[in-house]
mmCIF file of N, CA, C and O in Angstrom:
data_model
loop_
_atom_site.group_PDB
_atom_site.id
_atom_site.type_symbol
_atom_site.label_atom_id
_atom_site.label_comp_id
_atom_site.label_asym_id
_atom_site.label_seq_id
_atom_site.Cartn_x
_atom_site.Cartn_y
_atom_site.Cartn_z
ATOM 1 N N MET A 65 0.846 -1.173 0.000
ATOM 2 C CA MET A 65 0.000 0.000 0.000
ATOM 3 C C MET A 65 0.892 1.236 0.000
ATOM 4 O O MET A 65 2.002 1.232 0.524
ATOM 5 N N LEU A 66 0.397 2.317 -0.546
ATOM 6 C CA LEU A 66 1.157 3.546 -0.714
ATOM 7 C C LEU A 66 1.637 4.126 0.611
ATOM 8 O O LEU A 66 2.782 4.560 0.731
ATOM 9 N N ILE A 67 0.789 4.127 1.629
ATOM 10 C CA ILE A 67 1.176 4.699 2.919
ATOM 11 C C ILE A 67 2.360 3.927 3.499
ATOM 12 O O ILE A 67 3.332 4.524 3.966
ATOM 13 N N ARG A 68 2.291 2.622 3.471
ATOM 14 C CA ARG A 68 3.386 1.797 3.999
ATOM 15 C C ARG A 68 4.682 2.059 3.230
ATOM 16 O O ARG A 68 5.755 2.193 3.818
ATOM 17 N N ALA A 69 4.579 2.136 1.908
ATOM 18 C CA ALA A 69 5.766 2.350 1.077
ATOM 19 C C ALA A 69 6.409 3.709 1.382
ATOM 20 O O ALA A 69 7.635 3.795 1.546
ATOM 21 N N LYS A 70 5.600 4.751 1.471
ATOM 22 C CA LYS A 70 6.134 6.087 1.754
ATOM 23 C C LYS A 70 6.703 6.161 3.166
ATOM 24 O O LYS A 70 7.724 6.809 3.403
ATOM 25 N N ARG A 71 6.057 5.500 4.122
ATOM 26 C CA ARG A 71 6.560 5.468 5.497
ATOM 27 C C ARG A 71 7.919 4.775 5.526
ATOM 28 O O ARG A 71 8.871 5.258 6.156
ATOM 29 N N SER A 72 8.032 3.665 4.815
ATOM 30 C CA SER A 72 9.286 2.908 4.772
ATOM 31 C C SER A 72 10.407 3.705 4.115
ATOM 32 O O SER A 72 11.567 3.616 4.536
ATOM 33 N N GLU A 73 10.080 4.501 3.093
ATOM 34 C CA GLU A 73 11.079 5.348 2.435
ATOM 35 C C GLU A 73 11.727 6.300 3.427
ATOM 36 O O GLU A 73 12.882 6.667 3.290
ATOM 37 N N ARG A 74 10.957 6.724 4.435
ATOM 38 C CA ARG A 74 11.467 7.646 5.454
ATOM 39 C C ARG A 74 12.104 6.905 6.631
ATOM 40 O O ARG A 74 12.537 7.537 7.581
ATOM 41 N N SER A 75 12.110 5.584 6.555
ATOM 42 C CA SER A 75 12.622 4.739 7.644
ATOM 43 C C SER A 75 11.880 4.984 8.951
ATOM 44 O O SER A 75 12.460 4.938 10.029
ATOM 45 N N TRP A 76 10.578 5.262 8.841
ATOM 46 C CA TRP A 76 9.722 5.468 10.015
ATOM 47 C C TRP A 76 9.024 4.166 10.368
ATOM 48 O O TRP A 76 8.599 3.412 9.489
ATOM 49 N N THR A 77 8.866 3.925 11.655
ATOM 50 C CA THR A 77 8.021 2.831 12.108
ATOM 51 C C THR A 77 6.574 3.324 12.068
ATOM 52 O O THR A 77 6.315 4.526 11.902
ATOM 53 N N GLN A 78 5.647 2.415 12.253
ATOM 54 C CA GLN A 78 4.239 2.828 12.357
ATOM 55 C C GLN A 78 4.063 3.774 13.539
ATOM 56 O O GLN A 78 3.306 4.733 13.458
ATOM 57 N N GLY A 79 4.777 3.513 14.623
ATOM 58 C CA GLY A 79 4.715 4.383 15.798
ATOM 59 C C GLY A 79 5.232 5.785 15.506
ATOM 60 O O GLY A 79 4.661 6.776 15.985
ATOM 61 N N ASP A 80 6.302 5.884 14.724
ATOM 62 C CA ASP A 80 6.842 7.192 14.343
ATOM 63 C C ASP A 80 5.795 7.989 13.572
ATOM 64 O O ASP A 80 5.544 9.167 13.867
ATOM 65 N N LEU A 81 5.199 7.352 12.571
ATOM 66 C CA LEU A 81 4.186 8.026 11.768
ATOM 67 C C LEU A 81 2.989 8.426 12.629
ATOM 68 O O LEU A 81 2.475 9.539 12.509
ATOM 69 N N ALA A 82 2.592 7.539 13.511
ATOM 70 C CA ALA A 82 1.455 7.829 14.395
ATOM 71 C C ALA A 82 1.721 9.081 15.220
ATOM 72 O O ALA A 82 0.831 9.933 15.383
ATOM 73 N N LYS A 83 2.933 9.231 15.745
ATOM 74 C CA LYS A 83 3.278 10.422 16.537
ATOM 75 C C LYS A 83 3.204 11.682 15.694
ATOM 76 O O LYS A 83 2.713 12.711 16.143
ATOM 77 N N HIS A 84 3.700 11.604 14.465
ATOM 78 C CA HIS A 84 3.675 12.776 13.574
ATOM 79 C C HIS A 84 2.244 13.177 13.222
ATOM 80 O O HIS A 84 1.945 14.362 13.069
ATOM 81 N N VAL A 85 1.377 12.200 13.059
ATOM 82 C CA VAL A 85 -0.006 12.450 12.642
ATOM 83 C C VAL A 85 -0.900 12.776 13.839
ATOM 84 O O VAL A 85 -1.885 13.496 13.717
ATOM 85 N N GLY A 86 -0.546 12.242 15.008
ATOM 86 C CA GLY A 86 -1.367 12.457 16.195
ATOM 87 C C GLY A 86 -2.419 11.372 16.372
ATOM 88 O O GLY A 86 -3.556 11.645 16.749
ATOM 89 N N THR A 87 -2.027 10.153 16.074
ATOM 90 C CA THR A 87 -2.933 9.020 16.210
ATOM 91 C C THR A 87 -2.175 7.871 16.869
ATOM 92 O O THR A 87 -1.112 8.082 17.440
ATOM 93 N N THR A 88 -2.704 6.682 16.772
ATOM 94 C CA THR A 88 -2.067 5.521 17.393
ATOM 95 C C THR A 88 -1.389 4.639 16.350
ATOM 96 O O THR A 88 -1.750 4.669 15.165
ATOM 97 N N GLN A 89 -0.453 3.835 16.821
ATOM 98 C CA GLN A 89 0.206 2.870 15.943
ATOM 99 C C GLN A 89 -0.819 1.890 15.395
ATOM 100 O O GLN A 89 -0.743 1.488 14.234
ATOM 101 N N ARG A 90 -1.787 1.529 16.224
ATOM 102 C CA ARG A 90 -2.820 0.590 15.784
ATOM 103 C C ARG A 90 -3.605 1.149 14.589
ATOM 104 O O ARG A 90 -3.885 0.434 13.628
ATOM 105 N N TRP A 91 -3.952 2.437 14.646
ATOM 106 C CA TRP A 91 -4.704 3.051 13.554
ATOM 107 C C TRP A 91 -3.883 3.010 12.257
ATOM 108 O O TRP A 91 -4.397 2.672 11.193
ATOM 109 N N ILE A 92 -2.592 3.351 12.361
ATOM 110 C CA ILE A 92 -1.718 3.312 11.179
ATOM 111 C C ILE A 92 -1.678 1.893 10.612
ATOM 112 O O ILE A 92 -1.819 1.684 9.406
ATOM 113 N N SER A 93 -1.534 0.901 11.475
ATOM 114 C CA SER A 93 -1.506 -0.491 11.040
ATOM 115 C C SER A 93 -2.793 -0.874 10.330
ATOM 116 O O SER A 93 -2.767 -1.509 9.262
ATOM 117 N N GLU A 94 -3.920 -0.486 10.913
ATOM 118 C CA GLU A 94 -5.212 -0.828 10.299
ATOM 119 C C GLU A 94 -5.359 -0.189 8.921
ATOM 120 O O GLU A 94 -5.826 -0.832 7.976
ATOM 121 N N VAL A 95 -4.966 1.068 8.796
ATOM 122 C CA VAL A 95 -5.073 1.755 7.496
ATOM 123 C C VAL A 95 -4.139 1.105 6.480
ATOM 124 O O VAL A 95 -4.525 0.869 5.336
ATOM 125 N N GLU A 96 -2.927 0.794 6.891
ATOM 126 C CA GLU A 96 -1.983 0.143 5.973
ATOM 127 C C GLU A 96 -2.478 -1.229 5.534
ATOM 128 O O GLU A 96 -2.134 -1.689 4.449
ATOM 129 N N ASN A 97 -3.289 -1.854 6.354
ATOM 130 C CA ASN A 97 -3.809 -3.181 6.024
ATOM 131 C C ASN A 97 -5.199 -3.142 5.395
ATOM 132 O O ASN A 97 -5.873 -4.160 5.313
ATOM 133 N N GLY A 98 -5.625 -1.950 4.943
ATOM 134 C CA GLY A 98 -6.872 -1.848 4.196
ATOM 135 C C GLY A 98 -8.122 -1.660 5.019
ATOM 136 O O GLY A 98 -9.202 -2.087 4.612
ATOM 137 N N LYS A 99 -7.993 -0.984 6.158
ATOM 138 C CA LYS A 99 -9.155 -0.707 7.003
ATOM 139 C C LYS A 99 -10.303 -0.190 6.140
ATOM 140 O O LYS A 99 -10.140 0.742 5.361
ATOM 141 N N ALA A 100 -11.468 -0.786 6.294
ATOM 142 C CA ALA A 100 -12.615 -0.446 5.447
ATOM 143 C C ALA A 100 -13.183 0.933 5.751
ATOM 144 O O ALA A 100 -13.738 1.591 4.873
ATOM 145 N N THR A 101 -13.056 1.378 6.991
ATOM 146 C CA THR A 101 -13.560 2.709 7.360
ATOM 147 C C THR A 101 -12.464 3.454 8.109
ATOM 148 O O THR A 101 -11.751 2.876 8.924
ATOM 149 N N ALA A 102 -12.328 4.715 7.807
ATOM 150 C CA ALA A 102 -11.344 5.554 8.493
ATOM 151 C C ALA A 102 -11.782 7.002 8.358
ATOM 152 O O ALA A 102 -12.346 7.400 7.334
ATOM 153 N N GLU A 103 -11.522 7.792 9.387
ATOM 154 C CA GLU A 103 -11.878 9.212 9.360
ATOM 155 C C GLU A 103 -11.088 9.902 8.247
ATOM 156 O O GLU A 103 -9.852 9.838 8.213
ATOM 157 N N ILE A 104 -11.802 10.560 7.354
ATOM 158 C CA ILE A 104 -11.163 11.166 6.176
ATOM 159 C C ILE A 104 -10.127 12.210 6.574
ATOM 160 O O ILE A 104 -9.067 12.303 5.961
ATOM 161 N N GLY A 105 -10.389 12.961 7.636
ATOM 162 C CA GLY A 105 -9.421 13.965 8.078
ATOM 163 C C GLY A 105 -8.097 13.350 8.483
ATOM 164 O O GLY A 105 -7.027 13.867 8.145
ATOM 165 N N MET A 106 -8.155 12.231 9.185
ATOM 166 C CA MET A 106 -6.929 11.556 9.606
ATOM 167 C C MET A 106 -6.195 10.954 8.401
ATOM 168 O O MET A 106 -4.968 10.980 8.342
ATOM 169 N N VAL A 107 -6.954 10.424 7.462
ATOM 170 C CA VAL A 107 -6.335 9.875 6.250
ATOM 171 C C VAL A 107 -5.631 10.991 5.483
ATOM 172 O O VAL A 107 -4.474 10.840 5.077
ATOM 173 N N LEU A 108 -6.301 12.121 5.306
ATOM 174 C CA LEU A 108 -5.697 13.243 4.580
ATOM 175 C C LEU A 108 -4.473 13.776 5.309
ATOM 176 O O LEU A 108 -3.465 14.121 4.688
ATOM 177 N N GLN A 109 -4.542 13.842 6.623
ATOM 178 C CA GLN A 109 -3.408 14.309 7.410
ATOM 179 C C GLN A 109 -2.227 13.343 7.268
ATOM 180 O O GLN A 109 -1.075 13.769 7.155
ATOM 181 N N THR A 110 -2.502 12.059 7.260
ATOM 182 C CA THR A 110 -1.462 11.044 7.095
ATOM 183 C C THR A 110 -0.806 11.175 5.717
ATOM 184 O O THR A 110 0.425 11.159 5.599
ATOM 185 N N LEU A 111 -1.632 11.315 4.687
ATOM 186 C CA LEU A 111 -1.094 11.479 3.330
ATOM 187 C C LEU A 111 -0.226 12.724 3.246
ATOM 188 O O LEU A 111 0.866 12.693 2.673
ATOM 189 N N SER A 112 -0.691 13.815 3.821
ATOM 190 C CA SER A 112 0.063 15.062 3.800
ATOM 191 C C SER A 112 1.400 14.914 4.519
ATOM 192 O O SER A 112 2.436 15.372 4.028
ATOM 193 N N MET A 113 1.401 14.269 5.672
ATOM 194 C CA MET A 113 2.623 14.068 6.445
ATOM 195 C C MET A 113 3.665 13.288 5.638
ATOM 196 O O MET A 113 4.866 13.513 5.778
ATOM 197 N N LEU A 114 3.200 12.404 4.775
ATOM 198 C CA LEU A 114 4.093 11.581 3.967
ATOM 199 C C LEU A 114 4.430 12.217 2.616
ATOM 200 O O LEU A 114 5.126 11.631 1.796
ATOM 201 N N GLY A 115 3.910 13.429 2.375
ATOM 202 C CA GLY A 115 4.199 14.109 1.121
ATOM 203 C C GLY A 115 3.407 13.578 -0.056
ATOM 204 O O GLY A 115 3.797 13.763 -1.201
ATOM 205 N N ILE A 116 2.297 12.911 0.240
ATOM 206 C CA ILE A 116 1.450 12.371 -0.822
ATOM 207 C C ILE A 116 0.395 13.401 -1.155
ATOM 208 O O ILE A 116 -0.357 13.833 -0.290
ATOM 209 N N ARG A 117 0.335 13.806 -2.398
ATOM 210 C CA ARG A 117 -0.642 14.811 -2.834
ATOM 211 C C ARG A 117 -1.828 14.096 -3.463
ATOM 212 O O ARG A 117 -1.668 13.250 -4.332
ATOM 213 N N LEU A 118 -3.005 14.440 -3.010
ATOM 214 C CA LEU A 118 -4.233 13.854 -3.521
ATOM 215 C C LEU A 118 -4.923 14.876 -4.409
ATOM 216 O O LEU A 118 -5.178 15.992 -3.990
ATOM 217 N N GLU A 119 -5.184 14.496 -5.647
ATOM 218 C CA GLU A 119 -5.881 15.381 -6.573
ATOM 219 C C GLU A 119 -7.241 14.797 -6.896
ATOM 220 O O GLU A 119 -7.374 13.593 -7.115
ATOM 221 N N VAL A 120 -8.226 15.671 -6.924
ATOM 222 C CA VAL A 120 -9.590 15.250 -7.221
ATOM 223 C C VAL A 120 -10.020 15.944 -8.493
ATOM 224 O O VAL A 120 -9.928 17.166 -8.612
ATOM 225 N N GLY A 121 -10.469 15.157 -9.457
ATOM 226 C CA GLY A 121 -10.923 15.716 -10.721
ATOM 227 C C GLY A 121 -12.413 15.532 -10.878
ATOM 228 O O GLY A 121 -13.028 14.698 -10.213
ATOM 229 N N GLY A 122 -12.973 16.322 -11.727
ATOM 230 C CA GLY A 122 -14.393 16.220 -12.004
ATOM 231 C C GLY A 122 -14.673 15.169 -13.065
ATOM 232 O O GLY A 122 -13.763 14.572 -13.631
ATOM 233 N N PRO A 123 -15.939 14.935 -13.324
ATOM 234 C CA PRO A 123 -16.311 13.949 -14.340
ATOM 235 C C PRO A 123 -15.931 14.431 -15.728
ATOM 236 O O PRO A 123 -15.779 15.621 -15.960
ATOM 237 N N SER A 124 -15.762 13.488 -16.641
ATOM 238 C CA SER A 124 -15.471 13.868 -18.012
ATOM 239 C C SER A 124 -16.704 14.555 -18.603
ATOM 240 O O SER A 124 -17.831 14.305 -18.188
ATOM 241 N N PRO A 125 -16.515 15.439 -19.571
ATOM 242 C CA PRO A 125 -17.632 16.224 -20.115
ATOM 243 C C PRO A 125 -18.828 15.393 -20.575
ATOM 244 O O PRO A 125 -19.966 15.800 -20.398
ATOM 245 N N GLU A 126 -18.596 14.205 -21.132
ATOM 246 C CA GLU A 126 -19.720 13.403 -21.625
ATOM 247 C C GLU A 126 -20.555 12.818 -20.485
ATOM 248 O O GLU A 126 -21.635 12.301 -20.710
ATOM 249 N N HIS A 127 -20.073 12.885 -19.244
ATOM 250 C CA HIS A 127 -20.816 12.338 -18.110
ATOM 251 C C HIS A 127 -21.321 13.408 -17.145
ATOM 252 O O HIS A 127 -21.844 13.090 -16.096
ATOM 253 N N VAL A 128 -21.188 14.678 -17.503
ATOM 254 C CA VAL A 128 -21.570 15.769 -16.598
ATOM 255 C C VAL A 128 -23.029 15.666 -16.180
ATOM 256 O O VAL A 128 -23.364 15.881 -15.026
ATOM 257 N N HIS A 129 -23.916 15.298 -17.076
ATOM 258 C CA HIS A 129 -25.340 15.243 -16.746
ATOM 259 C C HIS A 129 -25.635 14.255 -15.621
ATOM 260 O O HIS A 129 -26.592 14.408 -14.904
ATOM 261 N N ARG A 130 -24.797 13.250 -15.440
ATOM 262 C CA ARG A 130 -25.006 12.268 -14.380
ATOM 263 C C ARG A 130 -24.609 12.795 -13.004
ATOM 264 O O ARG A 130 -24.987 12.240 -11.996
ATOM 265 N N TYR A 131 -23.828 13.848 -12.945
ATOM 266 C CA TYR A 131 -23.268 14.335 -11.687
ATOM 267 C C TYR A 131 -23.772 15.724 -11.301
ATOM 268 O O TYR A 131 -23.141 16.405 -10.532
ATOM 269 N N THR A 132 -24.892 16.133 -11.811
ATOM 270 C CA THR A 132 -25.430 17.446 -11.486
ATOM 271 C C THR A 132 -25.803 17.490 -10.002
ATOM 272 O O THR A 132 -26.549 16.646 -9.520
ATOM 273 N N PRO A 133 -25.255 18.446 -9.243
ATOM 274 C CA PRO A 133 -25.562 18.502 -7.813
ATOM 275 C C PRO A 133 -27.024 18.825 -7.560
ATOM 276 O O PRO A 133 -27.666 19.514 -8.347
ATOM 277 N N VAL A 134 -27.530 18.334 -6.445
ATOM 278 C CA VAL A 134 -28.914 18.585 -6.057
ATOM 279 C C VAL A 134 -29.098 20.048 -5.717
ATOM 280 O O VAL A 134 -30.115 20.651 -6.017
ATOM 281 N N SER A 135 -28.105 20.635 -5.067
ATOM 282 C CA SER A 135 -28.183 22.035 -4.654
ATOM 283 C C SER A 135 -26.992 22.788 -5.227
ATOM 284 O O SER A 135 -25.862 22.330 -5.162
ATOM 285 N N HIS A 136 -27.257 23.972 -5.763
ATOM 286 C CA HIS A 136 -26.169 24.796 -6.268
ATOM 287 C C HIS A 136 -25.497 25.567 -5.143
ATOM 288 O O HIS A 136 -24.527 26.272 -5.359
ATOM 289 N N ASP A 137 -26.000 25.438 -3.925
ATOM 290 C CA ASP A 137 -25.418 26.098 -2.758
ATOM 291 C C ASP A 137 -24.341 25.253 -2.098
ATOM 292 O O ASP A 137 -23.807 25.629 -1.064
ATOM 293 N N MET A 138 -24.048 24.089 -2.662
ATOM 294 C CA MET A 138 -23.058 23.206 -2.068
ATOM 295 C C MET A 138 -21.671 23.839 -2.170
ATOM 296 O O MET A 138 -21.314 24.396 -3.195
ATOM 297 N N PRO A 139 -20.886 23.785 -1.080
ATOM 298 C CA PRO A 139 -19.532 24.344 -1.141
ATOM 299 C C PRO A 139 -18.636 23.487 -2.026
ATOM 300 O O PRO A 139 -18.884 22.306 -2.207
ATOM 301 N N THR A 140 -17.615 24.100 -2.558
ATOM 302 C CA THR A 140 -16.644 23.368 -3.367
ATOM 303 C C THR A 140 -15.321 23.319 -2.614
ATOM 304 O O THR A 140 -15.034 24.178 -1.782
ATOM 305 N N ILE A 141 -14.527 22.333 -2.900
ATOM 306 C CA ILE A 141 -13.208 22.200 -2.303
ATOM 307 C C ILE A 141 -12.201 22.632 -3.348
ATOM 308 O O ILE A 141 -12.075 21.998 -4.391
ATOM 309 N N GLU A 142 -11.506 23.710 -3.070
ATOM 310 C CA GLU A 142 -10.525 24.217 -4.020
ATOM 311 C C GLU A 142 -9.182 23.507 -3.859
ATOM 312 O O GLU A 142 -8.517 23.210 -4.817
ATOM 313 N N ASP A 143 -8.793 23.226 -2.616
ATOM 314 C CA ASP A 143 -7.474 22.670 -2.371
ATOM 315 C C ASP A 143 -7.519 21.791 -1.129
ATOM 316 O O ASP A 143 -7.772 22.272 -0.031
ATOM 317 N N LEU A 144 -7.279 20.490 -1.278
ATOM 318 C CA LEU A 144 -7.324 19.570 -0.145
ATOM 319 C C LEU A 144 -6.240 19.883 0.878
ATOM 320 O O LEU A 144 -6.390 19.569 2.049
ATOM 321 N N ASP A 145 -5.146 20.534 0.458
ATOM 322 C CA ASP A 145 -4.115 20.912 1.427
ATOM 323 C C ASP A 145 -4.688 21.877 2.461
ATOM 324 O O ASP A 145 -4.316 21.833 3.627
ATOM 325 N N ASP A 146 -5.612 22.750 2.042
ATOM 326 C CA ASP A 146 -6.239 23.667 2.986
ATOM 327 C C ASP A 146 -7.038 22.908 4.034
ATOM 328 O O ASP A 146 -7.105 23.301 5.193
ATOM 329 N N ILE A 147 -7.661 21.808 3.636
ATOM 330 C CA ILE A 147 -8.426 20.999 4.594
ATOM 331 C C ILE A 147 -7.479 20.325 5.571
ATOM 332 O O ILE A 147 -7.676 20.362 6.782
ATOM 333 N N VAL A 148 -6.430 19.717 5.048
ATOM 334 C CA VAL A 148 -5.488 18.992 5.896
ATOM 335 C C VAL A 148 -4.779 19.956 6.851
ATOM 336 O O VAL A 148 -4.590 19.664 8.021
ATOM 337 N N ASP A 149 -4.403 21.128 6.355
ATOM 338 C CA ASP A 149 -3.649 22.076 7.157
ATOM 339 C C ASP A 149 -4.534 22.957 8.020
ATOM 340 O O ASP A 149 -4.055 23.682 8.875
ATOM 341 N N GLY A 150 -5.840 22.894 7.797
ATOM 342 C CA GLY A 150 -6.769 23.738 8.543
ATOM 343 C C GLY A 150 -6.886 23.333 9.996
ATOM 344 O O GLY A 150 -6.544 22.233 10.391
ATOM 345 N N PRO A 151 -7.365 24.253 10.844
ATOM 346 C CA PRO A 151 -7.454 23.992 12.281
ATOM 347 C C PRO A 151 -8.407 22.856 12.650
ATOM 348 O O PRO A 151 -8.256 22.251 13.693
ATOM 349 N N ALA A 152 -9.355 22.518 11.799
ATOM 350 C CA ALA A 152 -10.327 21.467 12.123
ATOM 351 C C ALA A 152 -9.681 20.094 12.185
ATOM 352 O O ALA A 152 -10.233 19.178 12.756
ATOM 353 N N PHE A 153 -8.487 19.951 11.628
ATOM 354 C CA PHE A 153 -7.872 18.633 11.589
ATOM 355 C C PHE A 153 -6.621 18.548 12.439
ATOM 356 O O PHE A 153 -5.804 17.688 12.286
ATOM 357 N N ARG A 154 -6.448 19.459 13.362
ATOM 358 C CA ARG A 154 -5.320 19.379 14.293
ATOM 359 C C ARG A 154 -5.692 18.488 15.457
ATOM 360 O O ARG A 154 -6.774 18.601 15.992
ATOM 361 N N PRO A 155 -4.806 17.587 15.858
ATOM 362 C CA PRO A 155 -5.099 16.703 16.991
ATOM 363 C C PRO A 155 -5.118 17.470 18.300
ATOM 364 O O PRO A 155 -4.593 18.498 18.453
#
């Protein structure tokens, strides 16, 4: 898995990464082993700590009609780094 590979590149143990992210070694282990559910904020923070950039793209033009939002008042996410670095995701 990508998280394990990037952690290993830094010669970090799961415990080291957990300290940097502000979580437990057990949580890191579960995520590296394909945990089916995980808090998105912690996942994004973990990816950011490892220098992994996550990009989100929209649907291709021929499929736009399938993805029309229910409300035009829905907020948009301009940059996931702002979410990860924002105060809401500090431990």
